[in-house]
Amino acid sequence: MKICHVVGARPNFMKAAPVVRALTEQENGQQVLVHTGQHYDVSMSDVFFQELGLPEPDVNLEVGSGSHARQTAEIMMRLEPVIVETKPDLVIVYGDVNSTVAAALVCSKLLVTIGHVEAGLRSFDRTMPEEINRLLTDQVADLLFTPSSDGDENLLREGITPEKIHFVGNVMIDTLLRLLPVAEARNVQAHHQVKAHDYGLVTLHRPANVDDPAVLRMIVDALNDVSAHTTLLFPVHPRTRQQLTRLGFSALHPRLRLLEPLSYLDFLALQRTATFVITDSGGIQEETTYLGVPCLTVRENTERPVTMSLGTSCLVGRDMGQLRKHVQSILAGAWKTGSIPPLWDGHAAERIARIIGSL
Ligand code: UD1
């Protein structure tokens, strides 16, 4: 069997790594890795391949940045001949980025079987580009691997036949569990001059939060206030960096420390011993839930509801008063402890490999 994995953006890499490994261990035929080049900086791509032990991509489509239409179309145009030439029996796509939907559309027209890892998640907010990517990818995929049972329910409601849906658990947690000991050995806290459980960690990159100067300013003002109480480490995504530079943010509190994007291992180590995390990422809501670290999610909704119902995450939306209040509660030691969702056990990719092996 020939299996082609298509990845493109930072959050894809930690999901693909365990699936590639599990399929390799199963020795079930040949694997081909295609990188679309949606993310291309060393800090957004290369370092993840090294740390996650992903093989060098067999093909890099080098599409780079662009508007949604341009980026998606470029990926489709450049991927089609690769699929025609390599003739895979199965193409696996990951998550909800533009590379995911572009590859799914190409393969569905070429009648190639599609597996979608992290299927079924829904924010029910169609203003998010990722929600459109999720809806369309799941409609054309043949094997839908869900990380939580809400994914199964969403897919069934959308008319997907039950035979296509496989509740396998969360592959991100496979990677987290494998690499946590490696991350912990790196002493990243000392490098950043923070002590364990004595700092907060921040990530922001959603267009809804960073592209509108008024919204970004409101969030940065709140972060400034929070940093009066504790150090905040803020690795800045390139999109956010551009906006901050454009707006000329200067009067930041000295304890609000802007950093370059961090590698997987460094970020994981810093999450593990953070007092709390403030984020608008999807994956980080999951990682903090697994680690039992309080997570304040700067979004109005989430496609990962188990991180709220079972985990340690709380949606604060745009309410910066809530954010300040919740930080005070966390610093006072009052926050839910949470529990780990079913099948977030480090074996999701093995389950995927077994299902593929049984085809
Ligand atoms: C993409 C995903 C988002 C995911 C995020 C993780 C889509 C629609 N969005 O958003 O779901 O959470 O990745 O990071 O696919 N840039 C660089 N270097 C890079 C990559 C990007 O400087 O290596 C800059 C470019 O100016 C680019 C901007 O970041 O225009 C945005 O990149 P893009 O891939 O379009 O979307 P993300 O915001 O990263």
Tab-separated table of C-alpha atoms and ligand atoms in Angstrom:
chain	number	residue	atom	x	y	z
A	1	MET	CA	0.000	0.000	0.000
A	2	LYS	CA	1.304	3.468	-0.846
A	3	ILE	CA	0.326	6.179	1.647
A	4	CYS	CA	0.896	9.888	1.051
A	5	HIS	CA	0.822	12.358	3.960
A	6	VAL	CA	0.184	16.021	3.146
A	7	VAL	CA	1.298	18.594	5.720
A	8	GLY	CA	1.807	22.324	5.406
A	9	ALA	CA	1.520	24.385	8.551
A	10	ARG	CA	2.988	24.239	12.052
A	11	PRO	CA	0.037	22.523	13.767
A	12	ASN	CA	0.128	19.695	11.176
A	13	PHE	CA	3.609	18.507	12.022
A	14	MET	CA	2.999	17.171	15.553
A	15	LYS	CA	-0.111	15.360	14.286
A	16	ALA	CA	1.593	13.687	11.319
A	17	ALA	CA	4.724	12.576	13.205
A	18	PRO	CA	3.088	9.800	15.288
A	19	VAL	CA	1.035	8.531	12.327
A	20	VAL	CA	4.142	8.264	10.136
A	21	ARG	CA	5.906	6.398	12.972
A	22	ALA	CA	3.014	4.021	13.631
A	23	LEU	CA	2.669	3.169	9.946
A	24	THR	CA	6.433	2.638	9.687
A	25	GLU	CA	6.327	0.237	12.649
A	26	GLN	CA	3.465	-1.617	11.028
A	27	GLU	CA	5.594	-1.961	7.858
A	28	ASN	CA	2.520	-1.513	5.762
A	29	GLY	CA	4.014	-0.502	2.422
A	30	GLN	CA	5.525	2.755	1.259
A	31	GLN	CA	5.038	6.262	2.657
A	32	VAL	CA	5.470	9.573	0.844
A	33	LEU	CA	5.599	12.896	2.724
A	34	VAL	CA	4.495	16.061	0.919
A	35	HIS	CA	5.081	19.498	2.505
A	36	THR	CA	3.012	22.195	0.820
A	37	GLY	CA	5.308	24.954	2.090
A	38	GLN	CA	2.416	26.931	3.630
A	39	HIS	CA	4.777	27.494	6.565
A	40	TYR	CA	8.390	27.866	5.480
A	41	ASP	CA	10.409	29.739	8.145
A	42	VAL	CA	12.981	27.656	10.027
A	43	SER	CA	11.161	28.469	13.277
A	44	MET	CA	7.723	27.576	11.866
A	45	SER	CA	8.707	24.415	9.987
A	46	ASP	CA	12.294	23.005	9.876
A	47	VAL	CA	12.812	22.923	13.646
A	48	PHE	CA	9.591	20.929	14.036
A	49	PHE	CA	10.707	18.322	11.509
A	50	GLN	CA	14.000	17.905	13.420
A	51	GLU	CA	12.526	17.745	16.910
A	52	LEU	CA	9.585	15.516	15.968
A	53	GLY	CA	11.804	13.116	14.028
A	54	LEU	CA	9.774	13.583	10.854
A	55	PRO	CA	11.591	12.414	7.722
A	56	GLU	CA	12.634	15.055	5.187
A	57	PRO	CA	9.662	15.708	2.900
A	58	ASP	CA	9.860	13.779	-0.360
A	59	VAL	CA	8.262	16.745	-2.105
A	60	ASN	CA	8.043	20.414	-1.089
A	61	LEU	CA	5.478	22.383	-3.077
A	62	GLU	CA	6.913	25.707	-1.774
A	63	VAL	CA	3.638	27.602	-2.039
A	64	GLY	CA	4.456	30.150	0.675
A	65	SER	CA	2.068	32.837	1.894
A	66	GLY	CA	-0.837	34.473	0.086
A	67	SER	CA	-4.537	35.211	0.304
A	68	HIS	CA	-6.731	32.218	1.108
A	69	ALA	CA	-7.801	31.746	-2.516
A	70	ARG	CA	-4.291	32.115	-3.892
A	71	GLN	CA	-2.675	29.847	-1.294
A	72	THR	CA	-5.361	27.141	-1.601
A	73	ALA	CA	-5.313	27.276	-5.411
A	74	GLU	CA	-1.495	27.147	-5.563
A	75	ILE	CA	-1.461	24.067	-3.345
A	76	MET	CA	-4.105	22.394	-5.515
A	77	MET	CA	-2.304	23.170	-8.773
A	78	ARG	CA	1.073	22.011	-7.494
A	79	LEU	CA	-0.213	18.927	-5.680
A	80	GLU	CA	-2.325	17.487	-8.497
A	81	PRO	CA	0.606	16.352	-10.700
A	82	VAL	CA	2.371	14.882	-7.639
A	83	ILE	CA	-0.657	12.739	-6.825
A	84	VAL	CA	-1.117	11.741	-10.462
A	85	GLU	CA	2.533	10.682	-10.650
A	86	THR	CA	2.913	8.932	-7.272
A	87	LYS	CA	-0.488	7.172	-7.472
A	88	PRO	CA	-1.024	6.713	-3.705
A	89	ASP	CA	-3.672	4.302	-2.456
A	90	LEU	CA	-4.440	6.636	0.440
A	91	VAL	CA	-3.740	10.298	1.163
A	92	ILE	CA	-3.799	11.420	4.801
A	93	VAL	CA	-4.525	15.073	5.650
A	94	TYR	CA	-4.322	16.658	9.098
A	95	GLY	CA	-6.252	19.264	11.040
A	96	ASP	CA	-7.928	22.285	9.502
A	97	VAL	CA	-5.429	24.488	7.685
A	98	ASN	CA	-5.602	25.592	4.046
A	99	SER	CA	-3.216	22.772	3.056
A	100	THR	CA	-5.708	20.258	4.490
A	101	VAL	CA	-8.705	21.333	2.421
A	102	ALA	CA	-6.636	21.937	-0.720
A	103	ALA	CA	-5.207	18.395	-0.632
A	104	ALA	CA	-8.609	16.885	0.158
A	105	LEU	CA	-10.222	18.605	-2.849
A	106	VAL	CA	-7.439	17.484	-5.208
A	107	CYS	CA	-7.637	13.869	-4.051
A	108	SER	CA	-11.416	13.663	-4.115
A	109	LYS	CA	-11.433	14.700	-7.795
A	110	LEU	CA	-8.708	12.161	-8.563
A	111	LEU	CA	-10.739	9.457	-6.766
A	112	VAL	CA	-7.944	8.788	-4.271
A	113	THR	CA	-9.031	7.556	-0.839
A	114	ILE	CA	-8.672	10.310	1.791
A	115	GLY	CA	-8.041	9.911	5.514
A	116	HIS	CA	-8.639	12.945	7.738
A	117	VAL	CA	-6.879	12.997	11.089
A	118	GLU	CA	-8.694	15.264	13.585
A	119	ALA	CA	-12.045	14.980	11.826
A	120	GLY	CA	-15.380	16.160	13.165
A	121	LEU	CA	-14.333	19.187	15.232
A	122	ARG	CA	-16.711	22.120	14.868
A	123	SER	CA	-16.722	25.637	16.297
A	124	PHE	CA	-20.022	26.353	14.457
A	125	ASP	CA	-18.458	29.693	13.514
A	126	ARG	CA	-18.215	30.019	9.756
A	127	THR	CA	-16.316	33.305	10.000
A	128	MET	CA	-13.273	31.189	10.918
A	129	PRO	CA	-11.389	29.965	7.830
A	130	GLU	CA	-10.563	26.742	9.696
A	131	GLU	CA	-14.272	25.917	10.135
A	132	ILE	CA	-14.794	26.046	6.353
A	133	ASN	CA	-11.698	23.858	5.909
A	134	ARG	CA	-13.020	21.328	8.453
A	135	LEU	CA	-16.531	21.145	6.952
A	136	LEU	CA	-15.348	20.658	3.374
A	137	THR	CA	-12.560	18.201	4.206
A	138	ASP	CA	-14.901	15.973	6.207
A	139	GLN	CA	-17.469	15.926	3.400
A	140	VAL	CA	-14.995	14.444	0.911
A	141	ALA	CA	-12.900	12.255	3.259
A	142	ASP	CA	-13.376	8.468	3.292
A	143	LEU	CA	-11.802	7.687	6.673
A	144	LEU	CA	-12.616	10.171	9.426
A	145	PHE	CA	-10.424	9.800	12.497
A	146	THR	CA	-11.941	11.733	15.392
A	147	PRO	CA	-10.120	12.883	18.565
A	148	SER	CA	-13.208	13.078	20.797
A	149	SER	CA	-16.763	11.770	20.709
A	150	ASP	CA	-18.273	15.212	19.965
A	151	GLY	CA	-16.531	14.817	16.586
A	152	ASP	CA	-18.490	11.633	15.888
A	153	GLU	CA	-21.754	13.343	16.810
A	154	ASN	CA	-21.028	16.317	14.543
A	155	LEU	CA	-20.212	14.062	11.599
A	156	LEU	CA	-23.301	11.898	12.038
A	157	ARG	CA	-25.457	15.029	12.181
A	158	GLU	CA	-23.903	16.161	8.882
A	159	GLY	CA	-24.938	12.903	7.227
A	160	ILE	CA	-21.584	11.093	7.204
A	161	THR	CA	-22.133	7.319	7.263
A	162	PRO	CA	-21.067	5.711	10.575
A	163	GLU	CA	-18.779	3.198	8.781
A	164	LYS	CA	-16.455	6.058	7.780
A	165	ILE	CA	-16.075	7.413	11.324
A	166	HIS	CA	-13.370	6.098	13.660
A	167	PHE	CA	-12.988	7.488	17.175
A	168	VAL	CA	-9.248	7.002	17.698
A	169	GLY	CA	-8.271	9.701	20.218
A	170	ASN	CA	-5.849	12.575	19.985
A	171	VAL	CA	-2.614	12.176	18.011
A	172	MET	CA	-1.223	15.464	19.417
A	173	ILE	CA	-1.155	13.768	22.804
A	174	ASP	CA	0.827	10.845	21.309
A	175	THR	CA	3.550	13.343	20.419
A	176	LEU	CA	3.288	15.158	23.748
A	177	LEU	CA	3.678	11.947	25.731
A	178	ARG	CA	6.610	10.730	23.666
A	179	LEU	CA	8.530	13.991	23.858
A	180	LEU	CA	7.666	15.353	27.316
A	181	PRO	CA	10.726	13.722	28.978
A	182	VAL	CA	12.989	15.132	26.247
A	183	ALA	CA	11.421	18.584	26.657
A	184	GLU	CA	11.758	18.522	30.438
A	185	ALA	CA	15.481	17.736	30.221
A	186	ARG	CA	16.220	20.966	28.326
A	187	ASN	CA	16.101	23.409	31.257
A	188	VAL	CA	14.331	25.979	29.101
A	189	GLN	CA	13.060	27.860	32.162
A	190	ALA	CA	16.604	28.868	33.138
A	191	HIS	CA	17.300	29.992	29.584
A	192	HIS	CA	14.318	32.342	29.781
A	193	GLN	CA	15.115	33.354	33.382
A	194	VAL	CA	11.839	32.161	34.837
A	195	LYS	CA	11.093	29.759	37.663
A	196	ALA	CA	8.686	26.843	37.319
A	197	HIS	CA	5.086	27.809	38.244
A	198	ASP	CA	5.997	31.486	38.404
A	199	TYR	CA	5.077	32.811	34.939
A	200	GLY	CA	2.330	32.804	32.333
A	201	LEU	CA	2.679	31.831	28.679
A	202	VAL	CA	0.888	33.673	25.841
A	203	THR	CA	0.226	32.864	22.181
A	204	LEU	CA	-1.997	34.837	19.799
A	205	HIS	CA	-2.312	34.510	16.045
A	206	ARG	CA	-5.995	34.297	15.054
A	207	PRO	CA	-6.862	36.900	12.425
A	208	ALA	CA	-9.911	37.877	14.556
A	209	ASN	CA	-7.559	38.844	17.411
A	210	VAL	CA	-4.517	40.269	15.710
A	211	ASP	CA	-5.604	41.766	12.380
A	212	ASP	CA	-7.841	44.493	13.861
A	213	PRO	CA	-5.596	47.103	15.554
A	214	ALA	CA	-8.279	48.056	18.113
A	215	VAL	CA	-8.754	44.432	19.221
A	216	LEU	CA	-5.019	43.748	19.347
A	217	ARG	CA	-4.463	46.895	21.393
A	218	MET	CA	-7.192	45.882	23.849
A	219	ILE	CA	-5.596	42.454	24.319
A	220	VAL	CA	-2.072	43.854	24.678
A	221	ASP	CA	-3.351	46.365	27.262
A	222	ALA	CA	-4.781	43.460	29.285
A	223	LEU	CA	-1.511	41.511	28.974
A	224	ASN	CA	0.351	44.605	30.196
A	225	ASP	CA	-1.905	44.712	33.272
A	226	VAL	CA	-1.468	40.986	33.934
A	227	SER	CA	2.315	41.268	33.696
A	228	ALA	CA	2.241	43.677	36.650
A	229	HIS	CA	1.416	40.531	38.687
A	230	THR	CA	3.584	37.905	36.990
A	231	THR	CA	6.062	37.511	34.140
A	232	LEU	CA	4.470	36.710	30.762
A	233	LEU	CA	6.455	34.909	28.067
A	234	PHE	CA	4.921	35.657	24.656
A	235	PRO	CA	6.439	33.822	21.661
A	236	VAL	CA	5.118	35.885	18.760
A	237	HIS	CA	3.725	34.304	15.561
A	238	PRO	CA	4.924	36.044	12.335
A	239	ARG	CA	1.400	37.321	11.589
A	240	THR	CA	1.168	38.889	15.050
A	241	ARG	CA	4.715	40.282	14.837
A	242	GLN	CA	3.812	42.081	11.617
A	243	GLN	CA	0.761	43.664	13.232
A	244	LEU	CA	2.622	44.674	16.386
A	245	THR	CA	5.376	46.271	14.303
A	246	ARG	CA	2.850	48.059	12.111
A	247	LEU	CA	1.102	49.472	15.158
A	248	GLY	CA	4.361	50.483	16.777
A	249	PHE	CA	3.728	48.921	20.178
A	250	SER	CA	6.426	50.186	22.463
A	251	ALA	CA	5.220	50.838	26.018
A	252	LEU	CA	5.158	47.202	27.062
A	253	HIS	CA	5.569	46.256	30.700
A	254	PRO	CA	9.134	44.915	31.220
A	255	ARG	CA	7.662	41.621	32.436
A	256	LEU	CA	5.687	41.172	29.183
A	257	ARG	CA	8.476	39.527	27.214
A	258	LEU	CA	8.070	39.124	23.464
A	259	LEU	CA	10.036	36.157	22.075
A	260	GLU	CA	10.636	34.647	18.652
A	261	PRO	CA	8.409	31.600	17.853
A	262	LEU	CA	9.580	28.671	19.990
A	263	SER	CA	10.377	25.140	18.932
A	264	TYR	CA	8.036	22.279	19.861
A	265	LEU	CA	10.198	21.033	22.737
A	266	ASP	CA	10.860	24.469	24.224
A	267	PHE	CA	7.201	25.425	24.073
A	268	LEU	CA	6.109	22.115	25.581
A	269	ALA	CA	8.605	22.480	28.452
A	270	LEU	CA	7.379	26.017	29.139
A	271	GLN	CA	3.724	24.937	29.033
A	272	ARG	CA	4.395	22.130	31.488
A	273	THR	CA	5.512	24.496	34.277
A	274	ALA	CA	3.473	27.605	33.409
A	275	THR	CA	1.084	28.913	36.054
A	276	PHE	CA	-1.392	29.562	33.254
A	277	VAL	CA	-1.578	29.920	29.488
A	278	ILE	CA	-3.413	32.635	27.550
A	279	THR	CA	-3.994	31.553	23.940
A	280	ASP	CA	-6.220	31.564	20.872
A	281	SER	CA	-4.720	28.327	19.507
A	282	GLY	CA	-6.709	25.117	19.191
A	283	GLY	CA	-3.906	22.660	19.903
A	284	ILE	CA	-2.731	24.505	22.998
A	285	GLN	CA	-6.196	24.164	24.549
A	286	GLU	CA	-5.678	20.415	24.194
A	287	GLU	CA	-2.106	20.328	25.457
A	288	THR	CA	-2.928	22.391	28.562
A	289	THR	CA	-5.882	20.093	29.259
A	290	TYR	CA	-3.581	17.090	29.159
A	291	LEU	CA	-0.959	18.834	31.319
A	292	GLY	CA	-3.568	20.146	33.801
A	293	VAL	CA	-2.437	23.748	33.267
A	294	PRO	CA	-5.118	26.494	33.478
A	295	CYS	CA	-5.855	27.858	29.991
A	296	LEU	CA	-7.635	31.134	29.209
A	297	THR	CA	-8.790	30.999	25.604
A	298	VAL	CA	-9.197	34.373	23.902
A	299	ARG	CA	-11.976	33.238	21.578
A	300	GLU	CA	-15.782	33.395	21.562
A	301	ASN	CA	-16.083	29.683	20.728
A	302	THR	CA	-14.038	26.524	20.416
A	303	GLU	CA	-14.114	23.459	18.179
A	304	ARG	CA	-12.642	21.543	21.125
A	305	PRO	CA	-15.432	21.607	23.737
A	306	VAL	CA	-13.936	18.758	25.805
A	307	THR	CA	-11.140	21.118	26.823
A	308	MET	CA	-13.812	23.113	28.660
A	309	SER	CA	-16.191	20.361	29.818
A	310	LEU	CA	-13.450	17.991	31.010
A	311	GLY	CA	-10.259	20.005	30.781
A	312	THR	CA	-8.716	23.142	32.256
A	313	SER	CA	-9.686	25.625	29.547
A	314	CYS	CA	-12.127	28.515	29.815
A	315	LEU	CA	-13.328	30.790	27.015
A	316	VAL	CA	-12.882	34.479	27.844
A	317	GLY	CA	-13.806	35.791	24.386
A	318	ARG	CA	-13.019	39.491	24.049
A	319	ASP	CA	-13.881	40.215	27.668
A	320	MET	CA	-10.567	41.455	29.011
A	321	GLY	CA	-12.166	42.104	32.405
A	322	GLN	CA	-12.846	38.354	32.604
A	323	LEU	CA	-9.278	37.637	31.578
A	324	ARG	CA	-7.871	39.842	34.363
A	325	LYS	CA	-10.298	38.337	36.887
A	326	HIS	CA	-9.489	34.744	35.919
A	327	VAL	CA	-5.745	35.391	36.166
A	328	GLN	CA	-6.289	36.656	39.712
A	329	SER	CA	-8.256	33.474	40.576
A	330	ILE	CA	-5.496	31.277	39.142
A	331	LEU	CA	-2.783	33.198	41.013
A	332	ALA	CA	-4.866	32.749	44.178
A	333	GLY	CA	-4.892	28.985	43.540
A	334	ALA	CA	-8.580	28.733	42.633
A	335	TRP	CA	-9.014	26.920	39.300
A	336	LYS	CA	-10.612	23.673	38.144
A	337	THR	CA	-8.236	20.723	38.014
A	338	GLY	CA	-9.856	18.990	35.039
A	339	SER	CA	-9.481	15.451	33.733
A	340	ILE	CA	-8.000	13.847	30.625
A	341	PRO	CA	-10.522	13.096	27.841
A	342	PRO	CA	-11.050	9.452	26.738
A	343	LEU	CA	-8.422	7.984	24.388
A	344	TRP	CA	-5.960	10.834	24.892
A	345	ASP	CA	-3.555	8.110	25.917
A	346	GLY	CA	-0.590	8.171	23.558
A	347	HIS	CA	-1.909	5.371	21.305
A	348	ALA	CA	-4.163	7.224	18.840
A	349	ALA	CA	-1.757	6.839	15.907
A	350	GLU	CA	-1.427	3.080	16.553
A	351	ARG	CA	-5.215	2.822	16.305
A	352	ILE	CA	-5.129	4.753	13.019
A	353	ALA	CA	-2.392	2.463	11.653
A	354	ARG	CA	-4.397	-0.638	12.639
A	355	ILE	CA	-7.512	0.652	10.879
A	356	ILE	CA	-5.489	1.454	7.749
A	357	GLY	CA	-3.806	-1.952	7.974
A	358	SER	CA	-7.176	-3.654	8.004
A	359	LEU	CA	-8.341	-1.995	4.758
B	1	UD1	C1	-2.264	28.972	9.770
B	1	UD1	C2	-3.611	28.262	9.830
B	1	UD1	C3	-4.137	28.277	11.266
B	1	UD1	C4	-3.112	27.720	12.229
B	1	UD1	C5	-1.826	28.513	12.058
B	1	UD1	C6	-0.714	28.053	12.977
B	1	UD1	C7	-4.983	28.451	7.804
B	1	UD1	C8	-6.193	29.064	7.233
B	1	UD1	N1	-4.598	28.921	8.994
B	1	UD1	O1	-2.489	30.333	10.100
B	1	UD1	O2	-5.302	27.474	11.330
B	1	UD1	O3	-3.592	27.839	13.546
B	1	UD1	O4	-1.387	28.360	10.700
B	1	UD1	O5	0.387	28.886	12.829
B	1	UD1	O6	-4.416	27.560	7.211
B	1	UD1	N2	4.366	33.629	7.857
B	1	UD1	C9	5.713	33.740	7.981
B	1	UD1	N3	6.447	32.576	7.971
B	1	UD1	C10	5.904	31.351	7.844
B	1	UD1	C11	4.512	31.269	7.698
B	1	UD1	C12	3.747	32.399	7.712
B	1	UD1	O7	6.255	34.818	8.107
B	1	UD1	O8	6.637	30.350	7.854
B	1	UD1	C13	3.545	34.860	7.886
B	1	UD1	C14	3.218	35.361	6.500
B	1	UD1	O9	3.273	36.730	6.489
B	1	UD1	C15	1.793	34.911	6.298
B	1	UD1	C16	1.238	34.938	7.723
B	1	UD1	O10	2.331	34.580	8.559
B	1	UD1	O11	1.097	35.736	5.420
B	1	UD1	C17	0.115	33.986	7.939
B	1	UD1	O12	0.479	32.661	7.527
B	1	UD1	P1	-0.665	31.653	6.977
B	1	UD1	O13	-0.078	30.325	6.692
B	1	UD1	O14	-1.443	32.317	5.908
B	1	UD1	O15	-1.659	31.547	8.190
B	1	UD1	P2	-1.409	31.441	9.766
B	1	UD1	O16	-1.871	32.705	10.375
B	1	UD1	O17	-0.040	30.957	10.097
